[in-house]
mmCIF file of C-alpha atoms in Angstrom:
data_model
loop_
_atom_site.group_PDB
_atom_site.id
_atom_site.type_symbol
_atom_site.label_atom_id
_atom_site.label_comp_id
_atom_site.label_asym_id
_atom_site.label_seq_id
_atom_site.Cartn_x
_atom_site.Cartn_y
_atom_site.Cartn_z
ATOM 1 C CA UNK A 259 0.000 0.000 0.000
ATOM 2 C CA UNK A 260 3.365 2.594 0.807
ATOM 3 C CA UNK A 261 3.065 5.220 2.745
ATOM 4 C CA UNK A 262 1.635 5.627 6.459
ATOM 5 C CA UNK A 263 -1.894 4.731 7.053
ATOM 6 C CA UNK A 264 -4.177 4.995 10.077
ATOM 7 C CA UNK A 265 -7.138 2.002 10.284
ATOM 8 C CA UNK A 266 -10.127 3.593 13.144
ATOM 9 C CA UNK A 267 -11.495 0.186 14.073
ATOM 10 C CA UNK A 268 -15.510 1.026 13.968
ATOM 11 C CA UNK A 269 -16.394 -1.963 15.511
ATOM 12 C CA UNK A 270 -14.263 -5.551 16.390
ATOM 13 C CA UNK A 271 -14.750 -6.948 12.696
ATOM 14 C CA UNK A 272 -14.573 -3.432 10.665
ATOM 15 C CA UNK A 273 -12.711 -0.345 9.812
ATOM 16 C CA UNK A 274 -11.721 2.554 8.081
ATOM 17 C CA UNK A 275 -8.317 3.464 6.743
ATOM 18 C CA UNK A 276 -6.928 6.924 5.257
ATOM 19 C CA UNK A 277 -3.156 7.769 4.240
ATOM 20 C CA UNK A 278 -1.661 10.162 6.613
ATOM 21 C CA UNK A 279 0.324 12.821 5.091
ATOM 22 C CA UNK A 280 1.955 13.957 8.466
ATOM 23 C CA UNK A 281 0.923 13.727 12.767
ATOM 24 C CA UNK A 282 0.266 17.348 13.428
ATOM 25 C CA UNK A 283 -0.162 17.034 17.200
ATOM 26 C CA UNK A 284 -0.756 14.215 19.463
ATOM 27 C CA UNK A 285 -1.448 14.419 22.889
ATOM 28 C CA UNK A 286 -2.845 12.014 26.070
ATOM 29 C CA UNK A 287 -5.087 14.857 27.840
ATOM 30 C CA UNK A 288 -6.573 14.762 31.424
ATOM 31 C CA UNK A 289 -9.448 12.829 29.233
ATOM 32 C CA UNK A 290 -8.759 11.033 26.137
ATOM 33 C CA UNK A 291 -6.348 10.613 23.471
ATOM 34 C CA UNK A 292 -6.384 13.376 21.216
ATOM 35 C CA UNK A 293 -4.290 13.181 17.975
ATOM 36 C CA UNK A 294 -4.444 15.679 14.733
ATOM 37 C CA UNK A 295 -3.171 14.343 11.470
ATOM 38 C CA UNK A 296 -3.346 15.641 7.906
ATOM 39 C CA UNK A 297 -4.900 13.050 5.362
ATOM 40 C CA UNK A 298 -4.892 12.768 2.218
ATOM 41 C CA UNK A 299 -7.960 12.328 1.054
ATOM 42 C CA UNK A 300 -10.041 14.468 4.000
ATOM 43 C CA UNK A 301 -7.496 17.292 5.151
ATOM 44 C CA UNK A 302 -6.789 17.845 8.424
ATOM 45 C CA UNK A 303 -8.793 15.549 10.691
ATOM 46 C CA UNK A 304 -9.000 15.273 14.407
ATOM 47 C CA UNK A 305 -9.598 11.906 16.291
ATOM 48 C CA UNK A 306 -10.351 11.138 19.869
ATOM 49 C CA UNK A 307 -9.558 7.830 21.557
ATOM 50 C CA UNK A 308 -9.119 6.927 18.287
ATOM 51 C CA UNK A 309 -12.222 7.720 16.956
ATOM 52 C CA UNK A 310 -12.478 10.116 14.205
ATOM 53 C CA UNK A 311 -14.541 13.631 15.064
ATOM 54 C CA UNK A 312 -14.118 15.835 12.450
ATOM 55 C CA UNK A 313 -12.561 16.214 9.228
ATOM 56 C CA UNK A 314 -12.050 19.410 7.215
ATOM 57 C CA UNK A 315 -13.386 17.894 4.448
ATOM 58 C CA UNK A 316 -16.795 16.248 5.570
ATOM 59 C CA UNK A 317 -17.805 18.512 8.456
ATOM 60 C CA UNK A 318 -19.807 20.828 7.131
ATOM 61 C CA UNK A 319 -22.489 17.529 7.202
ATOM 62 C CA UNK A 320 -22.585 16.885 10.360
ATOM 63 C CA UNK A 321 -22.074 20.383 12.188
ATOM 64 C CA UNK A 322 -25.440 21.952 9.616
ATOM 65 C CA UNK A 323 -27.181 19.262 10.524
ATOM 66 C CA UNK A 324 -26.774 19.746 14.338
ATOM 67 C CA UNK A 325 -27.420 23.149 14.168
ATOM 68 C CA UNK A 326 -29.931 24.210 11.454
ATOM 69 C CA UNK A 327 -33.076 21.097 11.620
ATOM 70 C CA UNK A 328 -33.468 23.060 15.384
ATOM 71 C CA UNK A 329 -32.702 26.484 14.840
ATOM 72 C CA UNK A 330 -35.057 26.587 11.729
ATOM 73 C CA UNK A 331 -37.661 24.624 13.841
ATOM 74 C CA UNK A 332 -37.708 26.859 16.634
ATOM 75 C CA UNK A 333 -39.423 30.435 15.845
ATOM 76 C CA UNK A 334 -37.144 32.613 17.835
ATOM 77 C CA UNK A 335 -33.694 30.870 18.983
ATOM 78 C CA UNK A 336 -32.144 33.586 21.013
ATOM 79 C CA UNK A 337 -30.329 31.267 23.698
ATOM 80 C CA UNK A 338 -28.383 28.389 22.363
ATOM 81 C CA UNK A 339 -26.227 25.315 24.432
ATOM 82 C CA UNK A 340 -23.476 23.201 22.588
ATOM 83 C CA UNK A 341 -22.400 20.400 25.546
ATOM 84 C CA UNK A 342 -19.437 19.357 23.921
ATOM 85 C CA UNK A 343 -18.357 20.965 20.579
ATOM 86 C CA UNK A 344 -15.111 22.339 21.272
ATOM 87 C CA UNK A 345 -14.005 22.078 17.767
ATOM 88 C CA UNK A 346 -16.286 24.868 17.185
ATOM 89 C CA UNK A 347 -18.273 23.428 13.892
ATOM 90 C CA UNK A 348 -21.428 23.697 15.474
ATOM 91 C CA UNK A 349 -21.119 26.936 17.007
ATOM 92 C CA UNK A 350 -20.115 28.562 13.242
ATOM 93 C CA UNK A 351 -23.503 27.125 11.988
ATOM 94 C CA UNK A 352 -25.131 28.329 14.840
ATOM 95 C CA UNK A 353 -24.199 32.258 14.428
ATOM 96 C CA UNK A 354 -25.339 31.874 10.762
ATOM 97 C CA UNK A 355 -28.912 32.571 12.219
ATOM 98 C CA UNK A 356 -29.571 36.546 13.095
ATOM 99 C CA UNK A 357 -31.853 35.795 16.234
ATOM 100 C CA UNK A 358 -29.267 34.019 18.352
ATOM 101 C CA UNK A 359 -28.177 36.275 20.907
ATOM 102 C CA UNK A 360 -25.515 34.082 23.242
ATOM 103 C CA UNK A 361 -24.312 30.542 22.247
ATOM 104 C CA UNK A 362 -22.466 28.894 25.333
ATOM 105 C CA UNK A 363 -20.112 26.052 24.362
ATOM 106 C CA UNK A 364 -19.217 23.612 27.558
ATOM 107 C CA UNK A 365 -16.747 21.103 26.740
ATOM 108 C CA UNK A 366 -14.920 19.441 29.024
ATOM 109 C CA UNK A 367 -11.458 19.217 27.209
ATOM 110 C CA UNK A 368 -9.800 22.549 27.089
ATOM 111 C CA UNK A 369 -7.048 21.392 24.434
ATOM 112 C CA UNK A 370 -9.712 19.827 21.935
ATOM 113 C CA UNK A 371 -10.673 23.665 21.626
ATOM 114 C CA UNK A 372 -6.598 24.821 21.955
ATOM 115 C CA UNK A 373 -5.674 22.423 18.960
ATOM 116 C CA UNK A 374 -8.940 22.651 16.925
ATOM 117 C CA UNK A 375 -8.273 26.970 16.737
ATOM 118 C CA UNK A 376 -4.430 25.877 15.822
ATOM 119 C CA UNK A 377 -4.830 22.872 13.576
ATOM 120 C CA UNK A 378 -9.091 23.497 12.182
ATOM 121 C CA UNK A 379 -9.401 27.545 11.836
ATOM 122 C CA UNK A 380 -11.901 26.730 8.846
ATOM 123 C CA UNK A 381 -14.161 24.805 11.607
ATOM 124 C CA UNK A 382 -13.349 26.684 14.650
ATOM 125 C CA UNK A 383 -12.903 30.359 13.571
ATOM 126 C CA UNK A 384 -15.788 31.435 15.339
ATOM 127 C CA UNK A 385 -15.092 30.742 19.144
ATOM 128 C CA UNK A 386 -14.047 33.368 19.463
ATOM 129 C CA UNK A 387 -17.117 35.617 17.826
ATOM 130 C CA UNK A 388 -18.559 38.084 21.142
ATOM 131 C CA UNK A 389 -21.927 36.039 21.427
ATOM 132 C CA UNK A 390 -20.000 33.131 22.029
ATOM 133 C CA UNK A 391 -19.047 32.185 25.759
ATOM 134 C CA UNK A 392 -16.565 29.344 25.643
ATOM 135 C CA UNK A 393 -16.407 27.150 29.173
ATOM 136 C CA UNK A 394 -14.227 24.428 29.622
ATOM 137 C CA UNK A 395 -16.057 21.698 31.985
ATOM 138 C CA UNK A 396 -18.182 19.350 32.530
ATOM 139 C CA UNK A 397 -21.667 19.387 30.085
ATOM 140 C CA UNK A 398 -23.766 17.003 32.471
ATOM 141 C CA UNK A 399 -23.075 18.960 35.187
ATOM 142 C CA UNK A 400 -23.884 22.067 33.503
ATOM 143 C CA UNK A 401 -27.299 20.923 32.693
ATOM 144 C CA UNK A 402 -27.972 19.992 36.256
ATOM 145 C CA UNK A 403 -27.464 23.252 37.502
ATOM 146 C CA UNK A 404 -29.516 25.164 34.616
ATOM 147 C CA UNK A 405 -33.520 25.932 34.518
ATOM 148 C CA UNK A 406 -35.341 27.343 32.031
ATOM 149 C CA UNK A 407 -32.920 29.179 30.600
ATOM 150 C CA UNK A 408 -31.675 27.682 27.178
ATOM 151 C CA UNK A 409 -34.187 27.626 23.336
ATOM 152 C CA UNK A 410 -32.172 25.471 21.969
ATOM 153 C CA UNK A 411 -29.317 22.700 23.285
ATOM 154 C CA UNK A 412 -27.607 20.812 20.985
ATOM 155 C CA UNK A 413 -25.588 17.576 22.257
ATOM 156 C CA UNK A 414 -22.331 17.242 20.468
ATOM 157 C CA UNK A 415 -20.715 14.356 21.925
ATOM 158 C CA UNK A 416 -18.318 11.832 20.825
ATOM 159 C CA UNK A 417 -19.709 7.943 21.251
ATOM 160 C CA UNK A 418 -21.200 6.836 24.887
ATOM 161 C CA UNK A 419 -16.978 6.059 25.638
ATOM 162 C CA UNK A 420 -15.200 7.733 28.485
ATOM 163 C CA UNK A 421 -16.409 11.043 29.314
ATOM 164 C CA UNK A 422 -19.316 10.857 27.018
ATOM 165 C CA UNK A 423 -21.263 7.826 28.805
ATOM 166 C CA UNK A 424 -23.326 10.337 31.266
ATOM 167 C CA UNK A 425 -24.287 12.457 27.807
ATOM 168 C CA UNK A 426 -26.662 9.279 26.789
ATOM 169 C CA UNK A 427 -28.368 8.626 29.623
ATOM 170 C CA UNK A 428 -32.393 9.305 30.674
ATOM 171 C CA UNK A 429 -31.076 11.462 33.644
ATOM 172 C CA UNK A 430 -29.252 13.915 31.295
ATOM 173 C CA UNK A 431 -32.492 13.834 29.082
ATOM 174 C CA UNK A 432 -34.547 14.767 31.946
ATOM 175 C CA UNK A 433 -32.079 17.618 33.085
ATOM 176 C CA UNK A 434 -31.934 19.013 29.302
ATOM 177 C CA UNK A 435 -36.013 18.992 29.156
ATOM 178 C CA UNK A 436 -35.715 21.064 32.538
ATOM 179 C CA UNK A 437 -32.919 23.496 31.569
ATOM 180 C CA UNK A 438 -34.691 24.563 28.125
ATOM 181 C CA UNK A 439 -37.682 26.838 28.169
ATOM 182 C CA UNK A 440 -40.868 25.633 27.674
ATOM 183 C CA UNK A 441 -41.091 26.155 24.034
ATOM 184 C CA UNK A 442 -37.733 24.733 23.921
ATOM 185 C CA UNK A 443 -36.176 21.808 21.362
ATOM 186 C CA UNK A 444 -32.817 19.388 21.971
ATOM 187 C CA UNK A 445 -31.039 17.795 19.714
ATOM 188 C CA UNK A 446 -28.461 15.243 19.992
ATOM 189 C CA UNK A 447 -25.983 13.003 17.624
ATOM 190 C CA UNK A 448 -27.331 9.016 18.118
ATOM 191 C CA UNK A 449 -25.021 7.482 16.337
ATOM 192 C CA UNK A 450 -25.477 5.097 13.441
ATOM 193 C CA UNK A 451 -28.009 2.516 12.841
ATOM 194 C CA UNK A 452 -25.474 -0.020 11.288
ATOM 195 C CA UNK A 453 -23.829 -0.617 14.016
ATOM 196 C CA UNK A 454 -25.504 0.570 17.039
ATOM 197 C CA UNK A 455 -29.171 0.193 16.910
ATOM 198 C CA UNK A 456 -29.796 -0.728 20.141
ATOM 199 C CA UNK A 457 -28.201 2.571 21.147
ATOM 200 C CA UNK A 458 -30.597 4.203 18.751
ATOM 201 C CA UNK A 459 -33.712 2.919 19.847
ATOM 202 C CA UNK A 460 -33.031 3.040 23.626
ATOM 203 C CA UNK A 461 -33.079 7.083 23.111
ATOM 204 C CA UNK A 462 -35.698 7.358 21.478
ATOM 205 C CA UNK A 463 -37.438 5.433 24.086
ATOM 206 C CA UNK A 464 -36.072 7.330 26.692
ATOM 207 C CA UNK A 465 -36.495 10.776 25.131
ATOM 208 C CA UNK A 466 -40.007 10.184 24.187
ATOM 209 C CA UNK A 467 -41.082 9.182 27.991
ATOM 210 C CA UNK A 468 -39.805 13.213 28.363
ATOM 211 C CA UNK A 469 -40.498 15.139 24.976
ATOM 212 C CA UNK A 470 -43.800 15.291 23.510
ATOM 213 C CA UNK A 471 -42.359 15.112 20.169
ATOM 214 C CA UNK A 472 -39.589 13.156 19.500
ATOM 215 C CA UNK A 473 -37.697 12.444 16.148
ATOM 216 C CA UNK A 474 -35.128 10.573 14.191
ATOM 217 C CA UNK A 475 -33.575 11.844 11.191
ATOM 218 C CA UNK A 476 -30.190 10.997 8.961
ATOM 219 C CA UNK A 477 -27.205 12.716 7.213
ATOM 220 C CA UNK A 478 -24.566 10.927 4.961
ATOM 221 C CA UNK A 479 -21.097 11.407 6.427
ATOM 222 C CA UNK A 480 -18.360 9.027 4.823
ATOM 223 C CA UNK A 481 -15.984 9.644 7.666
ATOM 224 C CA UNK A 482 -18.162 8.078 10.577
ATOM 225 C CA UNK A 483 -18.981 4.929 11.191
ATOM 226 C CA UNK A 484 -21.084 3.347 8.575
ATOM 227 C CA UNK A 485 -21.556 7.035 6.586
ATOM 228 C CA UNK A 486 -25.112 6.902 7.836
ATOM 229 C CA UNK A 487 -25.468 9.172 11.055
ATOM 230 C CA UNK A 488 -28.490 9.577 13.022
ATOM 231 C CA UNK A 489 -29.722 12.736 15.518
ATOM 232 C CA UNK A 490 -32.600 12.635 17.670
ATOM 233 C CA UNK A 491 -34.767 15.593 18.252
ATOM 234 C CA UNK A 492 -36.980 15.730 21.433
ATOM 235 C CA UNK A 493 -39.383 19.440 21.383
ATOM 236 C CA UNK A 494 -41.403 20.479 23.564
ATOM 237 C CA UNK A 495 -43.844 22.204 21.050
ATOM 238 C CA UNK A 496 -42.321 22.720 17.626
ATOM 239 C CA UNK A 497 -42.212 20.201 15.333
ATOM 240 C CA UNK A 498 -39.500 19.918 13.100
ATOM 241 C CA UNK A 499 -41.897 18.173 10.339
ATOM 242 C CA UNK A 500 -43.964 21.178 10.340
ATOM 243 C CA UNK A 501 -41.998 24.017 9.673
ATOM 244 C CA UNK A 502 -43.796 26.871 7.537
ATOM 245 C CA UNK A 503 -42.408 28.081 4.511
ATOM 246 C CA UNK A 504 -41.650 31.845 5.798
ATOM 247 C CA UNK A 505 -39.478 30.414 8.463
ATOM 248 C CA UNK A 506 -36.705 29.480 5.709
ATOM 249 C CA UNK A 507 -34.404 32.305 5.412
ATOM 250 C CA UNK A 508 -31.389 31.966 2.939
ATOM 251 C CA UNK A 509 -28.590 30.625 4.643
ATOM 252 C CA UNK A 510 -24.880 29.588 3.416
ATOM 253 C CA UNK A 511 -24.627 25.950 3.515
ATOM 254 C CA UNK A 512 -23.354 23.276 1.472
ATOM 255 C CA UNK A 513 -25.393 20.696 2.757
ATOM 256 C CA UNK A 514 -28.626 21.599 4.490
ATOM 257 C CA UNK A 515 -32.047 22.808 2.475
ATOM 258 C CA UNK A 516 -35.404 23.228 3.304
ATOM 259 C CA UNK A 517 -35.977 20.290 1.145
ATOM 260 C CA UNK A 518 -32.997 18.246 3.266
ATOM 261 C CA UNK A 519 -35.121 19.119 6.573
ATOM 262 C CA UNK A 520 -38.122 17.497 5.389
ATOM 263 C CA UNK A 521 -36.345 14.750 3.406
ATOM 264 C CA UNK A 522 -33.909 13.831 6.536
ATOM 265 C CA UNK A 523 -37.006 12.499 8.343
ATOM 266 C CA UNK A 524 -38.002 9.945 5.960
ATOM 267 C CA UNK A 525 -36.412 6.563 7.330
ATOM 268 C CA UNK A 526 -35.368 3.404 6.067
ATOM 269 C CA UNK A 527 -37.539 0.921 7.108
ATOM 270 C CA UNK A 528 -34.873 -0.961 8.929
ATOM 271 C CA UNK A 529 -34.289 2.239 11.165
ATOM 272 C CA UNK A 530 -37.849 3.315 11.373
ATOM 273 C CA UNK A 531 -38.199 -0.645 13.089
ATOM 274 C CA UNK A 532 -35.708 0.912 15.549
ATOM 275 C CA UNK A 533 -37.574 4.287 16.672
ATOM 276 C CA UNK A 534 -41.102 2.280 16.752
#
C-alpha cells in the first residue's frame, strides 16, 4: 500500500483506513487521546480515543445538521447550548442565524478547543465571535445546575466512551427537558443505525417518555462509522416536520435545504423498526 496509514477500528470486525500525510499534534489529555493528522484524502482531521470527530473535508455535514433542523424549527432561537463541541463546527452554523443572541459552548477538554483553533481555523474560527461564551467543563453537570434558561441545546458528543457515557443517559435527558424553556427543542448526535441500533432505539425510548415530540432523522457522512449518522430531536412544542415556509431564510450551507429538513425524516424501514 506505501506510505503511512491509520485504520479507526468502527467496531471488532470493521474499519476505516486513510493515508496520513503527516501527525500534526498528538497528545494524552486529562481525558482522552487526542491526535491531529493531515490526510490525504479528507485534510486535516481530528480523532479522539481513536475515533475520528471531524474532518475538514466532511464537516460541514454533520455540524449543519446539528445546528440548522433546530434552529429553523424553533421560531425565535435567542439562547443556544453546545455540551461538547469544542471544535467549534457547530457553534459557526449556529451564528449563521440573526436571532441568536448568546451561544455557550461547555466542553470538558480545554485542548480539543486549543488544537482545533491551531490545527481546524476553517471549523473553529468562530469561538471566538462576542456572542459566544466558551467554558471548559463538565456538560452534564452544567445541565444539572440550569432551569429554564436555554431555546435550543444541541448535544455534540463523541460515542457513549469515556467522558461521554453520562451524555446518553435518561437522567441527562430529563435535566436538558428542565434546563430549556418551555417552548424549547434538543437535539443530539445518536449514532449510526449499522452498528448501534440498540443505542438508537433506547433514546428514542427514553427521550419520548420526556419530549412530547420526539424524532429521528439521517445525514450521509463518509468519515463516521457506517456514513449513515443519526440525531434525535426531542421538542417540547415545535415540530420539526412542520416548519412553515416563511421560516426558511437563505442561509450559506453546502449541505442543508429546506428540502434536506423534510427529506432527513423519511427513514429506512430498517431504522424506522428501531424508533417504533
Amino acid at each position: 500500500m506505501g506510505g503511512l496509514w491509520y485504520t479507526e477500528k468502527q467496531t471488532k470486525n470493521f474499519g476505516i483506513t486513510m493515508k496520513i500525510k503527516q501527525t500534526l499534534h498528538t497528545e494524552q489529555t486529562d481525558f482522552q487521546k487526542l491526535e491531529m493528522v493531515e490526510t490525504e484524502e479528507f485534510g486535516n482531521m481530528l480523532f479522539l480515543d481513536g475515533m475520528v470527530m471531524t474532518s475538514e473535508v466532511d464537516e460541514f455535514v454533520y455540524h449543519e445538521m446539528v445546528a440548522h433542523v433546530p434552529l429553523f424549527t424553533h421560531p425565535n432561537p435567542e439562547h443556544i447550548l453546545v455540551v461538547g463541541g469544542g471544535d467549534g463546527g457547530v457553534i459557526r452554523e449556529i451564528l449563521k442565524h440573526p436571532s441568536v443572541k448568546k451561544a455557550t459552548v461547555v466542553d470538558i477538554d480545554g485542548k480539543v478547543i486549543e488544537y482545533s483553533k491551531k490545527y481546524l481555523p476553517s471549523i473553529a474560527g468562530k469561538l471566538d465571535d462576542s456572542r459566544v461564551d466558551v467554558q471548559v467543563g463538565d456538560g452534564f453537570m452544567h445541565i444539572a445546575k440550569s432551569e429554564d434558561e436555554y431555546d435550543v441545546i444541541m448535544v455534540d458528543s463523541t460515542e457513549p466512551v469515556g467522558p461521554a457515557v453520562n451524555l446518553f443517559s435518561k437522567g441527562f435527558y430529563a435535566g436538558i427537558s428542565k434546563a430549556l424553556k418551555d417552548d424549547g427543542i434538543f437535539v443530539a448526535q445518536t449514532d449510526n443505525p449499522w452498528f448501534t441500533p440498540d443505542l438508537i432505539s433506547n433514546v428514542q425510548r427514553d427521550v419520548k417518555e420526556i419530549f412530547p415530540i420526539t424524532r429521528l432523522y439521517l445525514a450521509n457522512i463518509p468519515t463516521y462509522p457506517s456514513g449513515l449518522w443519526s440525531f434525535t430531536i426531542g421538542s417540547k412544542k415545535y415540530d420539526p416536520l412542520e416548519v412553515g415556509e416563511e421560516r426558511f431564510h437563505e442561509i450559506d450551507t453546502k449541505y442543508y435545504t429546506k428540502d434536506i429538513h423534510k427529506a432527513a425524516f423519511v427513514l429506512p424501514k430498517f431504522v424506522n423498526d428501531l424508533v417504533n
